[in-house]
Tab-separated table of C-alpha atoms in Angstrom:
chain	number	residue	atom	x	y	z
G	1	UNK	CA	98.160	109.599	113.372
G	2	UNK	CA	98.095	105.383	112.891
G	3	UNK	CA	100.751	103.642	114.734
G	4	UNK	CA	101.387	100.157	113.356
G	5	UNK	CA	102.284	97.857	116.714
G	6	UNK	CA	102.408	94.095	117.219
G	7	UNK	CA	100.090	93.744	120.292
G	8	UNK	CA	97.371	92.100	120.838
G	9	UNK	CA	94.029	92.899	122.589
G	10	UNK	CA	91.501	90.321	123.760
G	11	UNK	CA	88.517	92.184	124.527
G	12	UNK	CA	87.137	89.504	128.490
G	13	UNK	CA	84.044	90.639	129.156
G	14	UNK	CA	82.842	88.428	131.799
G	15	UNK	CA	79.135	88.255	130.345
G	16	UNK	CA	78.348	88.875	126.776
G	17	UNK	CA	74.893	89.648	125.361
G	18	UNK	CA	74.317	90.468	122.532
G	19	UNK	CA	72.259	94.304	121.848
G	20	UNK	CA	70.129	95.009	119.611
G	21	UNK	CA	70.862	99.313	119.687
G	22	UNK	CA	72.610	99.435	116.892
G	23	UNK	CA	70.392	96.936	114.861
G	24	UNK	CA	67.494	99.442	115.764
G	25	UNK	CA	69.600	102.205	114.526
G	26	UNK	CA	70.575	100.499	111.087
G	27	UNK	CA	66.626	99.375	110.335
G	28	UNK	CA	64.829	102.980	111.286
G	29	UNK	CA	67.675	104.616	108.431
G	30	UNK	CA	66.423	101.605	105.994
G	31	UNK	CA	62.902	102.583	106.949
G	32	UNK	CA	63.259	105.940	106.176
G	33	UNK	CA	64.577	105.260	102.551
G	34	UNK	CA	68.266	105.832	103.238
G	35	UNK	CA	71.358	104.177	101.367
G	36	UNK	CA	73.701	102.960	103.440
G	37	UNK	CA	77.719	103.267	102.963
G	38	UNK	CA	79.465	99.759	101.417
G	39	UNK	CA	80.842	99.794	105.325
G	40	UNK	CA	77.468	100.668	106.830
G	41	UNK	CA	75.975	97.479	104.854
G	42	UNK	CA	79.128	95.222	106.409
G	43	UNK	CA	77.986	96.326	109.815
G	44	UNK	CA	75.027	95.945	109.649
G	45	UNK	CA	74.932	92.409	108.472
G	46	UNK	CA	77.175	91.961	111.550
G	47	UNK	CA	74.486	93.273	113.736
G	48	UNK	CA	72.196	91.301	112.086
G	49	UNK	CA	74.518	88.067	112.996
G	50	UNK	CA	75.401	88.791	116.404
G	51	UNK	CA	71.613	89.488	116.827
G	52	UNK	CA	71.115	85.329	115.791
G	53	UNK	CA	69.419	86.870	112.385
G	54	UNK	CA	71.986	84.345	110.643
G	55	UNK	CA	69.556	84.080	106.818
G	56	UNK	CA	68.661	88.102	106.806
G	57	UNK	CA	72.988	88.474	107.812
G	58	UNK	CA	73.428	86.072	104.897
G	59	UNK	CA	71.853	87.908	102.296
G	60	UNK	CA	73.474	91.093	103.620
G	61	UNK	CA	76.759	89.759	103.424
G	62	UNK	CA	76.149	88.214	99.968
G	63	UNK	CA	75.351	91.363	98.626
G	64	UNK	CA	77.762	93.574	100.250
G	65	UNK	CA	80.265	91.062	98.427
G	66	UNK	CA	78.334	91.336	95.420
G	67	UNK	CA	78.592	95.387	95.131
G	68	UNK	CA	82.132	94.851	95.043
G	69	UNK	CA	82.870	98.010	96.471
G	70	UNK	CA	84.198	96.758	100.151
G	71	UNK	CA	87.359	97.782	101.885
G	72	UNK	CA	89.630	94.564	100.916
G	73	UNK	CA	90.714	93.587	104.352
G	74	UNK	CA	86.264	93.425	105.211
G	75	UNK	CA	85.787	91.617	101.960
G	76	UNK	CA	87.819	88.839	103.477
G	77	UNK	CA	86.494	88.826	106.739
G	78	UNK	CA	82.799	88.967	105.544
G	79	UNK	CA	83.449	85.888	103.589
G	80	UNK	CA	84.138	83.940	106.846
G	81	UNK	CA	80.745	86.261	108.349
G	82	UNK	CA	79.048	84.735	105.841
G	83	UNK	CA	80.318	81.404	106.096
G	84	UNK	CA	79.390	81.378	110.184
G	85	UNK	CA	75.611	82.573	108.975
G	86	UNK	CA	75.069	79.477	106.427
G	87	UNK	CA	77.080	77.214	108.850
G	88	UNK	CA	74.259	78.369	111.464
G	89	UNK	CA	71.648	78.145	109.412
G	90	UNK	CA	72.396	74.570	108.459
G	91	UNK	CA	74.145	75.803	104.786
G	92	UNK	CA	77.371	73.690	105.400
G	93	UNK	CA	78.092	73.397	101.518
G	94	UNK	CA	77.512	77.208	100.928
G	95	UNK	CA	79.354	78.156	104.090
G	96	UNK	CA	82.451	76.055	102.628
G	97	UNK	CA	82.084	77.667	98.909
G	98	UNK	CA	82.220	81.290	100.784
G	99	UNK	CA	85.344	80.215	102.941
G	100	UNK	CA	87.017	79.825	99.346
G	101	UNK	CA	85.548	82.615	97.970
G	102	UNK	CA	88.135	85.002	100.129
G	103	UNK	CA	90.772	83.950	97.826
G	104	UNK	CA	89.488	86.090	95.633
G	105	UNK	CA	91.056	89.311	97.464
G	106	UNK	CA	94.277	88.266	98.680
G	107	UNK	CA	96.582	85.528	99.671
G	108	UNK	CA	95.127	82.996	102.594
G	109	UNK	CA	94.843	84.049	106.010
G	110	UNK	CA	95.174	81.275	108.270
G	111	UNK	CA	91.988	82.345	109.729
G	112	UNK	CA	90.294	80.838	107.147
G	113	UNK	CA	92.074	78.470	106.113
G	114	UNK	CA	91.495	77.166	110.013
G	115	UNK	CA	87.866	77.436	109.234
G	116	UNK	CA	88.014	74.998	106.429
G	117	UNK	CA	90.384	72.784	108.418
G	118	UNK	CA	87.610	72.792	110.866
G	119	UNK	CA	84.792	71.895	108.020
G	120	UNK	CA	86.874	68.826	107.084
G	121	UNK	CA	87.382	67.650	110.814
G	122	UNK	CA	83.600	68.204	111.365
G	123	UNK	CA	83.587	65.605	108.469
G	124	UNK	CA	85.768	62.939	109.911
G	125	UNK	CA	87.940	63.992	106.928
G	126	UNK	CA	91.224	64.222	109.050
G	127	UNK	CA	93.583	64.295	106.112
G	128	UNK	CA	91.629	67.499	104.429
G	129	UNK	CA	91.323	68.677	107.776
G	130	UNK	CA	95.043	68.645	108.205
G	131	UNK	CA	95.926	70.198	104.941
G	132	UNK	CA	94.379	73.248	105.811
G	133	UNK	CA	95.792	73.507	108.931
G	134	UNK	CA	98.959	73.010	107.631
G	135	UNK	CA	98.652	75.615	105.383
G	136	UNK	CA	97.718	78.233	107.841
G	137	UNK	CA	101.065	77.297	109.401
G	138	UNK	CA	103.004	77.976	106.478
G	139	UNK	CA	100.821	81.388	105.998
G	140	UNK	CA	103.383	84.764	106.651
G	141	UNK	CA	101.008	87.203	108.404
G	142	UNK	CA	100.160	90.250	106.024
G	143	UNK	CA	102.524	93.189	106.818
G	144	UNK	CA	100.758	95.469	107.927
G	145	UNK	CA	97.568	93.960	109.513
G	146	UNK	CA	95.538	96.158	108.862
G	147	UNK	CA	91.699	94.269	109.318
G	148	UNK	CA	90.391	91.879	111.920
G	149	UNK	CA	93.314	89.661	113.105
G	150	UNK	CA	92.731	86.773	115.429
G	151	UNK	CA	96.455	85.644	116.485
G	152	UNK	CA	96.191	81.962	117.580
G	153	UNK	CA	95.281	81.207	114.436
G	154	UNK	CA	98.895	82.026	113.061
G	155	UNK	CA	100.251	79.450	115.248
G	156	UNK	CA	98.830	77.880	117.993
G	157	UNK	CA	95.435	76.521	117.034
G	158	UNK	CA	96.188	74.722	113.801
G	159	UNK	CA	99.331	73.250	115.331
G	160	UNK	CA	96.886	71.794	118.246
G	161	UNK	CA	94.495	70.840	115.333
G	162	UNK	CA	97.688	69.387	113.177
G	163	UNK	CA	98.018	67.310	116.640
G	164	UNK	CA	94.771	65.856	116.815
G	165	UNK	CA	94.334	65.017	113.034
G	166	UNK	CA	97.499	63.193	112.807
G	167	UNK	CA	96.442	60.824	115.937
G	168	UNK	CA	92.931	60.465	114.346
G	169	UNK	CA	94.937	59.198	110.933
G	170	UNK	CA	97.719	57.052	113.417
G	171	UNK	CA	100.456	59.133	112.604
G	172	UNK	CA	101.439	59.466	116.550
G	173	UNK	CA	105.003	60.731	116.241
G	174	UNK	CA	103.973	63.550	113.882
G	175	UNK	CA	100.945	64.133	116.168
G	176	UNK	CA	102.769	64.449	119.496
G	177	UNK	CA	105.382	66.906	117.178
G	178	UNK	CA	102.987	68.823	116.461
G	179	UNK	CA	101.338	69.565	120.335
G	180	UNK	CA	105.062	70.473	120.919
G	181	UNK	CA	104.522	73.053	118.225
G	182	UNK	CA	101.403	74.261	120.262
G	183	UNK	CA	103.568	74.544	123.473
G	184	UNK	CA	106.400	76.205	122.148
G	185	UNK	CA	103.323	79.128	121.419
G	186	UNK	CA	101.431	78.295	124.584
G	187	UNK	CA	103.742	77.114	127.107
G	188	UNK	CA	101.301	76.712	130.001
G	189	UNK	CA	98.348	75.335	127.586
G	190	UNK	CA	96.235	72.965	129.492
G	191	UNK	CA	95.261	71.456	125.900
G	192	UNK	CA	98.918	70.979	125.182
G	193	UNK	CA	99.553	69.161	128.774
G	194	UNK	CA	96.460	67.018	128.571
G	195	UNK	CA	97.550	65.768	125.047
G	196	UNK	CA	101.523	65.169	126.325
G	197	UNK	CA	99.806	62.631	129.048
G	198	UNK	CA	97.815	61.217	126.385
G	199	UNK	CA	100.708	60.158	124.091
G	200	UNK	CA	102.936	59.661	127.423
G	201	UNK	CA	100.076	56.857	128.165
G	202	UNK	CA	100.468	55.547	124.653
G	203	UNK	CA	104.106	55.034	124.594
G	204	UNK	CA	103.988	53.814	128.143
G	205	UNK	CA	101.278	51.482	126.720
G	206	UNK	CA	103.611	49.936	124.067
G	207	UNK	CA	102.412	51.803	121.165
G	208	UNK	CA	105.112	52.867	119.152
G	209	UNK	CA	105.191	56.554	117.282
């Protein structure tokens, strides 16, 4: 039986390592000559990643995309997999053009589009930046979710992003309107609070917005 719910679960382990069991698992079936399962090859290029492996996990990933014979809702998420891997390994350009390529399967998911708001910011490219964060604003969450779902992503991060691109481009009023969009999903953010002093300080200051 599958029972469709709106909850959420954050998994707070209080020290995470990463292990390398089911890495050790995946390589002695390789070894001995066996095929793995379109899903098998999507975890283990996970393993790979969570084992720092990020160029081996890259290749995986490119070619479990590549087969074309993924679950849809793991063809999207390995695009942002992938993108993580070439981001680590210093691939910035490729990470971005594999961020895109998850258009490909459905509509956006804020989760990436976050992720290429986040490229842009890393750029100093505020206005890109706050396009995409925009735009994972606007996003309707897929009904039902059905794959990996990270749920501040639907709201509350790219409305605190929104917040700090707009004062980075001098747009204060629409900046401090936006960190009120972050409370109104996180009440008690301490984010949220320390930006509120911040433009408090500004208008206190003389600066108008």
């Amino acid at each position: 039986k599958t029972l469709m719910s709106d909850i959420s679960i954050d998994h707070m382990k209080r020290r995470w390592e990463a292990s390398d069991r089911n890495l050790k698992i995946y390589e002695s079936r390789l070894s001995k000559g066996e095929v793995l399962t379109p899903r098998g090859t999507y975890y283990y290029a996970r393993e790979l990643r969570d084992n720092g492996r990020f160029e081996e996990a890259a290749a995986v990933f490119r070619r479990f995309l590549d087969e074309g014979k993924g679950w849809q809702e793991d063809n999207i998420t390995a695009c942002g997999d992938l993108a993580g891997c070439l981001t680590a390994a210093g691939r910035s350009k490729e990470a971005l053009t594999a961020l895109f390529e998850s258009f490909r399967y459905d509509t956006p998911r804020a989760e990436l589009c976050c992720r290429i708001g986040y490229h842009f910011k890393a750029l100093s490219d505020f206005r890109q930046a706050a396009f995409w964060f925009e735009l994972a604003l606007s996003l309707k969450k897929p009904e039902p979710v059905r794959g990996f779902y990270q749920a501040d992503c639907w709201g509350y991060i790219p409305s605190l992003e929104c917040a700090v691109c707009y004062d980075k481009l001098s747009d204060y009023e629409k900046a401090a309107g936006y960190n009120e969009l972050a409370a109104a999903y996180k009440p008690d953010s301490k984010a949220v609070e320390f930006n509120r002093k911040y433009f408090l300080s500004r208008n206190e200051k003389g600066f108008a917005y």
